[in-house]
Amino acid sequence: MMMAEFMSQSELDYPFKLLEYFNGFRVSKVIFSACELGVFDLLLKSQESLSAQHVAQELGTSVDGMERLLDALVGIEILKVEQTRATALYSSSDVANLYLAKGSDKSLHDMIIYQSQTIYPLWNNMVDAIREGRNQNEKTFGLPSEEIFQAIYRSEEEILKFMGLMNSSWVLDGHDIATAFDLSGFKKIVDLGGCTGALAREMAREYESSSVTVLDLPQVVEAAKKHYREDGDDVEFQAGDFFSGELPAADLYILARIIHDWSEEKSLALLKRIHDVCEPGGGVLLVEAMLFENRRGPVTAQIFSLNMLVQTEGRERPPSEYTDMLKKTGFQNIQFCRTGKSYDAILALR
């Protein structure tokens, strides 16, 4: 379809929307930089509006650079400004306080740090990823492209960054996934690759009569217990490898943002392993950003799929492809729920 068919005549006269898209990476980096510098945390803690000079002094930056950054944040409506006769005074918005400051229960700060420091450098090599059809971990980080989690977990610092990303995702979307289907009939739930336990905690809160266990690699389990334990935590953690190790018995296995990391061959092998240990009536819950069947969106899922190309060996898929994979490995009674948020869910039974 040509652009003229879905863009107005005014867009053809002057490409406002295209120019907005061109500048998208700069807008992202404005937010990323403010998070990394601690701008939103400082403004949240302050009981009054602050000048650029005050913010720069507190955060150890140049006044000129900080003033430009704060003005850009005002321009994209993340901060507010009041111009007095003497100076401009900046304050935070409710959205910034809720999602961008570290202290909030819904903070996306860790997600932003991961996007800025890991995803952003990878995307600089997107052209090569498309030409070669493989991830760019070697070119970006000097690590083998075949071992994707060797790259993602290349240091303790990187493990914690990745875990922060995953935790932010489920703090934001976990409740919608936990309630996409009535899962109360599954009394033993195991979240395979459940990382920090954020999604598992949503499950435990929603289904109080069910036990919920996270299975993940030993170093992830150790870090989760150290950094993400909560008071009165009902979620159990178990170290293991879902590709090669023994799978704990369960009525329901969760694969949330797991299948999209891997080739179809590895994904089918994993689903077959799960099917083989499931009792009749047991099942699997797949959680992914699912494409529309008509290839026209959602844009978020299409962008995620490019990210899978540049970072992993997988891809995002439409529901029909997941359904085919589930049927090939023996699952049936397949239900699909599109949540309207970032992630959707498919429930399939043994």
Short mmCIF file of C-alpha atoms in Angstrom, two decimals:
data_model
loop_
_atom_site.label_atom_id
_atom_site.label_comp_id
_atom_site.label_asym_id
_atom_site.label_seq_id
_atom_site.Cartn_x
_atom_site.Cartn_y
_atom_site.Cartn_z
CA MET A 1 0.00 0.00 0.00
CA MET A 2 1.40 3.40 -0.97
CA MET A 3 1.76 6.12 1.63
CA ALA A 4 -0.67 8.33 -0.33
CA GLU A 5 -3.46 5.84 0.37
CA PHE A 6 -3.34 6.26 4.14
CA MET A 7 -1.77 9.65 4.72
CA SER A 8 -3.67 12.89 4.24
CA GLN A 9 -2.93 15.39 1.49
CA SER A 10 -1.40 17.72 4.09
CA GLU A 11 1.16 15.02 4.96
CA LEU A 12 2.14 14.90 1.29
CA ASP A 13 2.49 18.67 1.22
CA TYR A 14 4.73 18.63 4.30
CA PRO A 15 5.72 15.33 6.00
CA PHE A 16 5.05 16.17 9.67
CA LYS A 17 4.43 12.52 10.64
CA LEU A 18 7.53 11.25 8.87
CA LEU A 19 9.67 13.88 10.55
CA GLU A 20 8.18 12.86 13.91
CA TYR A 21 9.19 9.25 13.18
CA PHE A 22 12.70 10.32 12.11
CA ASN A 23 13.17 12.03 15.45
CA GLY A 24 11.79 9.11 17.47
CA PHE A 25 15.23 7.86 18.53
CA ARG A 26 16.15 11.31 19.80
CA VAL A 27 12.98 11.55 21.89
CA SER A 28 13.76 8.13 23.39
CA LYS A 29 17.29 9.21 24.25
CA VAL A 30 16.01 12.37 25.94
CA ILE A 31 13.96 10.22 28.34
CA PHE A 32 16.75 7.64 28.72
CA SER A 33 19.33 10.31 29.53
CA ALA A 34 17.10 11.99 32.10
CA CYS A 35 16.57 8.64 33.82
CA GLU A 36 20.27 7.79 33.83
CA LEU A 37 21.14 11.21 35.27
CA GLY A 38 18.47 10.98 37.99
CA VAL A 39 16.40 13.97 36.89
CA PHE A 40 13.02 12.42 37.71
CA ASP A 41 14.13 11.16 41.13
CA LEU A 42 15.43 14.61 42.08
CA LEU A 43 12.23 16.36 40.98
CA LEU A 44 10.07 13.81 42.81
CA LYS A 45 11.98 14.32 46.07
CA SER A 46 11.90 18.10 45.78
CA GLN A 47 9.00 19.86 47.47
CA GLU A 48 9.24 22.75 45.03
CA SER A 49 10.02 23.53 41.40
CA LEU A 50 13.72 23.72 40.57
CA SER A 51 15.84 25.83 38.24
CA ALA A 52 18.09 24.21 35.64
CA GLN A 53 21.07 25.55 37.61
CA HIS A 54 19.87 23.82 40.79
CA VAL A 55 19.24 20.52 38.98
CA ALA A 56 22.63 20.71 37.25
CA GLN A 57 24.42 21.39 40.54
CA GLU A 58 22.67 18.50 42.32
CA LEU A 59 23.33 16.01 39.48
CA GLY A 60 26.81 17.15 38.51
CA THR A 61 26.10 18.32 34.95
CA SER A 62 26.64 21.47 32.95
CA VAL A 63 23.90 24.09 33.37
CA ASP A 64 23.62 24.58 29.61
CA GLY A 65 23.20 20.87 28.89
CA MET A 66 20.69 20.37 31.68
CA GLU A 67 18.62 23.38 30.62
CA ARG A 68 18.35 21.99 27.09
CA LEU A 69 17.40 18.54 28.41
CA LEU A 70 14.74 19.95 30.76
CA ASP A 71 13.28 22.08 27.95
CA ALA A 72 13.03 19.02 25.69
CA LEU A 73 11.26 17.10 28.47
CA VAL A 74 8.80 19.99 28.79
CA GLY A 75 8.32 19.91 25.01
CA ILE A 76 7.33 16.23 25.06
CA GLU A 77 5.04 16.93 28.03
CA ILE A 78 6.89 14.85 30.62
CA LEU A 79 7.92 17.85 32.75
CA LYS A 80 6.20 21.18 33.50
CA VAL A 81 7.80 24.63 33.49
CA GLU A 82 6.87 27.96 35.03
CA GLN A 83 8.64 30.99 33.61
CA THR A 84 9.28 33.64 36.26
CA ARG A 85 10.87 36.99 35.62
CA ALA A 86 14.19 35.77 36.98
CA THR A 87 14.37 32.17 35.80
CA ALA A 88 12.52 29.08 34.56
CA LEU A 89 11.40 26.61 37.25
CA TYR A 90 10.84 22.96 36.37
CA SER A 91 8.63 20.37 38.07
CA SER A 92 7.62 16.79 37.44
CA SER A 93 4.35 15.55 35.95
CA ASP A 94 2.20 12.83 37.52
CA VAL A 95 3.20 10.45 34.72
CA ALA A 96 6.90 11.05 35.37
CA ASN A 97 6.46 10.54 39.11
CA LEU A 98 4.54 7.30 38.57
CA TYR A 99 6.60 5.66 35.82
CA LEU A 100 10.00 7.33 35.54
CA ALA A 101 11.20 7.90 39.11
CA LYS A 102 12.87 4.94 40.82
CA GLY A 103 10.78 5.09 43.98
CA SER A 104 7.35 4.41 42.48
CA ASP A 105 5.68 0.98 42.67
CA LYS A 106 5.06 1.23 38.91
CA SER A 107 8.50 2.55 38.02
CA LEU A 108 9.79 1.69 34.54
CA HIS A 109 13.24 3.04 35.41
CA ASP A 110 14.95 -0.36 35.10
CA MET A 111 13.28 -0.98 31.74
CA ILE A 112 14.56 2.36 30.49
CA ILE A 113 18.13 1.73 31.68
CA TYR A 114 18.15 -1.61 29.81
CA GLN A 115 16.75 0.01 26.67
CA SER A 116 19.36 2.76 26.80
CA GLN A 117 22.46 0.75 27.66
CA THR A 118 21.79 -2.60 25.93
CA ILE A 119 19.04 -2.34 23.31
CA TYR A 120 20.10 1.06 21.92
CA PRO A 121 23.65 -0.11 21.01
CA LEU A 122 22.25 -3.30 19.42
CA TRP A 123 19.85 -1.33 17.25
CA ASN A 124 22.79 0.67 15.88
CA ASN A 125 23.59 -2.55 13.97
CA MET A 126 20.04 -3.18 12.70
CA VAL A 127 21.04 -2.92 9.01
CA ASP A 128 23.56 -5.74 9.49
CA ALA A 129 20.98 -7.82 11.37
CA ILE A 130 18.57 -7.51 8.45
CA ARG A 131 21.25 -8.25 5.85
CA GLU A 132 22.58 -11.27 7.73
CA GLY A 133 19.35 -12.52 9.31
CA ARG A 134 21.01 -12.98 12.70
CA ASN A 135 21.58 -11.18 15.98
CA GLN A 136 24.30 -8.60 16.47
CA ASN A 137 25.68 -9.59 19.88
CA GLU A 138 29.11 -10.28 18.42
CA LYS A 139 29.42 -6.93 16.65
CA THR A 140 27.89 -4.97 19.56
CA PHE A 141 29.38 -6.71 22.59
CA GLY A 142 32.07 -9.03 21.19
CA LEU A 143 30.15 -12.16 22.26
CA PRO A 144 29.14 -15.24 20.23
CA SER A 145 25.83 -14.82 18.41
CA GLU A 146 24.89 -18.48 18.97
CA GLU A 147 24.68 -18.28 22.78
CA ILE A 148 22.11 -15.55 23.24
CA PHE A 149 21.86 -15.73 27.01
CA GLN A 150 25.63 -15.80 27.33
CA ALA A 151 25.40 -12.30 25.85
CA ILE A 152 22.38 -11.21 27.90
CA TYR A 153 23.91 -12.60 31.12
CA ARG A 154 27.49 -11.56 30.32
CA SER A 155 28.11 -10.14 33.81
CA GLU A 156 26.39 -9.83 37.16
CA GLU A 157 25.61 -6.20 36.32
CA GLU A 158 23.98 -7.23 33.03
CA ILE A 159 21.97 -9.99 34.74
CA LEU A 160 20.54 -7.41 37.13
CA LYS A 161 19.80 -4.98 34.28
CA PHE A 162 17.92 -7.68 32.37
CA MET A 163 16.05 -8.74 35.49
CA GLY A 164 15.07 -5.10 36.05
CA LEU A 165 13.68 -4.99 32.50
CA MET A 166 11.62 -8.14 33.03
CA ASN A 167 10.41 -7.01 36.45
CA SER A 168 9.22 -3.67 35.02
CA SER A 169 7.34 -5.50 32.25
CA TRP A 170 5.29 -7.61 34.66
CA VAL A 171 4.76 -4.83 37.19
CA LEU A 172 3.06 -3.04 34.27
CA ASP A 173 1.32 -5.94 32.46
CA GLY A 174 1.26 -8.81 34.96
CA HIS A 175 -2.27 -8.29 36.28
CA ASP A 176 -3.76 -8.29 32.75
CA ILE A 177 -2.00 -11.58 32.02
CA ALA A 178 -2.99 -13.19 35.32
CA THR A 179 -6.65 -12.36 34.64
CA ALA A 180 -6.73 -13.07 30.90
CA PHE A 181 -8.23 -16.49 31.72
CA ASP A 182 -9.72 -18.05 34.84
CA LEU A 183 -6.75 -20.12 36.04
CA SER A 184 -8.21 -21.00 39.44
CA GLY A 185 -8.53 -24.66 38.45
CA PHE A 186 -4.76 -25.03 38.24
CA LYS A 187 -3.56 -25.68 41.78
CA LYS A 188 0.17 -25.95 41.00
CA ILE A 189 1.62 -23.32 38.66
CA VAL A 190 5.23 -23.21 37.47
CA ASP A 191 6.58 -20.12 35.68
CA LEU A 192 9.41 -21.36 33.45
CA GLY A 193 12.07 -18.66 33.07
CA GLY A 194 10.10 -16.53 35.54
CA CYS A 195 13.11 -14.33 36.38
CA THR A 196 12.34 -12.00 39.32
CA GLY A 197 8.99 -13.62 40.08
CA ALA A 198 6.98 -10.48 39.23
CA LEU A 199 4.46 -12.33 37.03
CA ALA A 200 4.41 -15.27 39.45
CA ARG A 201 3.49 -12.88 42.28
CA GLU A 202 0.59 -11.54 40.23
CA MET A 203 -0.57 -15.14 39.78
CA ALA A 204 -0.18 -15.87 43.50
CA ARG A 205 -2.17 -12.75 44.43
CA GLU A 206 -4.95 -13.57 41.97
CA TYR A 207 -5.15 -17.31 42.76
CA GLU A 208 -4.54 -17.59 46.49
CA SER A 209 -5.35 -21.30 46.63
CA SER A 210 -2.69 -22.15 44.03
CA SER A 211 1.02 -22.64 44.67
CA VAL A 212 3.32 -20.76 42.30
CA THR A 213 6.97 -21.66 41.60
CA VAL A 214 9.56 -19.91 39.41
CA LEU A 215 12.09 -22.11 37.61
CA ASP A 216 15.13 -20.29 36.25
CA LEU A 217 18.87 -20.63 35.87
CA PRO A 218 20.86 -20.81 39.14
CA GLN A 219 22.44 -17.35 38.82
CA VAL A 220 19.02 -15.79 38.12
CA VAL A 221 17.39 -17.55 41.07
CA GLU A 222 20.22 -16.41 43.35
CA ALA A 223 19.85 -12.79 42.20
CA ALA A 224 16.04 -12.94 42.47
CA LYS A 225 16.22 -14.15 46.07
CA LYS A 226 18.77 -11.47 46.93
CA HIS A 227 17.21 -8.47 45.19
CA TYR A 228 13.51 -9.19 44.57
CA ARG A 229 12.22 -11.07 47.61
CA GLU A 230 9.15 -9.44 49.15
CA ASP A 231 7.82 -9.67 52.71
CA GLY A 232 5.33 -12.52 52.97
CA ASP A 233 6.38 -13.80 49.55
CA ASP A 234 4.33 -16.86 48.58
CA VAL A 235 6.36 -17.56 45.43
CA GLU A 236 8.92 -20.38 45.54
CA PHE A 237 12.10 -20.40 43.45
CA GLN A 238 13.79 -23.46 41.95
CA ALA A 239 17.07 -23.52 40.01
CA GLY A 240 17.08 -25.43 36.75
CA ASP A 241 17.25 -25.36 32.95
CA PHE A 242 13.92 -25.91 31.20
CA PHE A 243 15.64 -27.10 28.02
CA SER A 244 17.77 -29.83 29.57
CA GLY A 245 16.87 -30.26 33.24
CA GLU A 246 13.96 -31.98 34.93
CA LEU A 247 10.74 -29.98 34.87
CA PRO A 248 8.93 -29.80 38.23
CA ALA A 249 5.43 -31.28 38.28
CA ALA A 250 2.67 -28.75 37.66
CA ASP A 251 -0.91 -28.35 36.52
CA LEU A 252 -0.02 -25.25 34.52
CA TYR A 253 3.29 -24.17 33.00
CA ILE A 254 3.79 -20.52 32.09
CA LEU A 255 6.06 -19.49 29.22
CA ALA A 256 6.04 -15.68 29.33
CA ARG A 257 8.26 -13.97 26.77
CA ILE A 258 10.18 -17.23 26.33
CA ILE A 259 9.17 -18.71 22.97
CA HIS A 260 9.95 -15.46 21.16
CA ASP A 261 13.66 -15.83 22.07
CA TRP A 262 14.17 -19.12 20.25
CA SER A 263 14.08 -20.76 16.84
CA GLU A 264 10.97 -22.73 15.91
CA GLU A 265 12.94 -25.98 16.30
CA LYS A 266 13.94 -25.19 19.91
CA SER A 267 10.47 -23.83 20.70
CA LEU A 268 8.79 -27.03 19.46
CA ALA A 269 11.23 -29.14 21.49
CA LEU A 270 10.42 -27.13 24.64
CA LEU A 271 6.65 -27.35 24.09
CA LYS A 272 6.97 -31.12 23.51
CA ARG A 273 8.91 -31.48 26.81
CA ILE A 274 6.14 -29.62 28.62
CA HIS A 275 3.40 -31.66 26.94
CA ASP A 276 5.11 -34.91 27.90
CA VAL A 277 5.21 -34.04 31.62
CA CYS A 278 1.68 -32.61 31.72
CA GLU A 279 -1.08 -34.73 33.21
CA PRO A 280 -4.42 -34.81 31.32
CA GLY A 281 -6.18 -31.52 32.07
CA GLY A 282 -2.87 -29.76 32.65
CA GLY A 283 -1.75 -27.05 30.31
CA VAL A 284 0.55 -24.28 29.21
CA LEU A 285 0.04 -20.51 29.16
CA LEU A 286 1.98 -18.69 26.43
CA VAL A 287 2.46 -14.95 26.91
CA GLU A 288 3.86 -12.92 24.02
CA ALA A 289 3.42 -9.69 22.07
CA MET A 290 1.32 -11.20 19.28
CA LEU A 291 1.12 -9.86 15.75
CA PHE A 292 -2.15 -9.35 13.90
CA GLU A 293 -2.86 -12.02 11.29
CA ASN A 294 -3.17 -9.32 8.59
CA ARG A 295 0.42 -8.12 9.22
CA ARG A 296 -0.76 -4.56 9.94
CA GLY A 297 0.25 -4.38 13.60
CA PRO A 298 0.37 -3.92 16.45
CA VAL A 299 3.37 -1.68 15.82
CA THR A 300 4.74 -2.53 19.28
CA ALA A 301 4.84 -6.24 18.40
CA GLN A 302 6.38 -5.52 15.00
CA ILE A 303 9.13 -3.45 16.65
CA PHE A 304 9.63 -6.21 19.26
CA SER A 305 10.05 -8.71 16.42
CA LEU A 306 12.88 -6.62 14.97
CA ASN A 307 14.39 -6.57 18.46
CA MET A 308 14.28 -10.38 18.53
CA LEU A 309 16.22 -10.35 15.25
CA VAL A 310 18.94 -8.02 16.55
CA GLN A 311 19.28 -9.64 20.00
CA THR A 312 18.09 -13.29 19.92
CA GLU A 313 17.33 -16.11 17.47
CA GLY A 314 13.54 -15.79 17.72
CA ARG A 315 10.68 -13.61 16.50
CA GLU A 316 7.20 -12.40 17.40
CA ARG A 317 4.35 -14.36 15.80
CA PRO A 318 0.60 -14.09 15.19
CA PRO A 319 -1.71 -16.32 17.27
CA SER A 320 -2.18 -18.82 14.41
CA GLU A 321 1.54 -19.69 14.43
CA TYR A 322 1.54 -20.33 18.18
CA THR A 323 -1.61 -22.41 17.77
CA ASP A 324 0.07 -24.51 15.07
CA MET A 325 3.11 -25.05 17.30
CA LEU A 326 0.91 -26.11 20.20
CA LYS A 327 -1.07 -28.53 18.04
CA LYS A 328 2.12 -30.03 16.60
CA THR A 329 3.31 -30.82 20.13
CA GLY A 330 0.03 -32.42 21.20
CA PHE A 331 -1.86 -29.60 22.95
CA GLN A 332 -5.56 -28.97 22.34
CA ASN A 333 -8.49 -26.85 23.60
CA ILE A 334 -6.53 -23.72 22.63
CA GLN A 335 -7.91 -20.32 23.69
CA PHE A 336 -6.55 -16.89 22.78
CA CYS A 337 -6.93 -13.58 24.65
CA ARG A 338 -5.78 -10.25 23.24
CA THR A 339 -5.43 -7.97 26.26
CA GLY A 340 -5.12 -4.65 24.40
CA LYS A 341 -1.83 -3.99 26.24
CA SER A 342 1.73 -5.01 25.30
CA TYR A 343 1.29 -8.76 25.83
CA ASP A 344 -1.37 -11.31 24.91
CA ALA A 345 -2.02 -14.84 26.11
CA ILE A 346 -2.82 -18.31 24.77
CA LEU A 347 -3.99 -21.11 27.03
CA ALA A 348 -3.72 -24.72 25.79
CA LEU A 349 -4.55 -27.99 27.53
CA ARG A 350 -3.02 -31.48 27.43
#
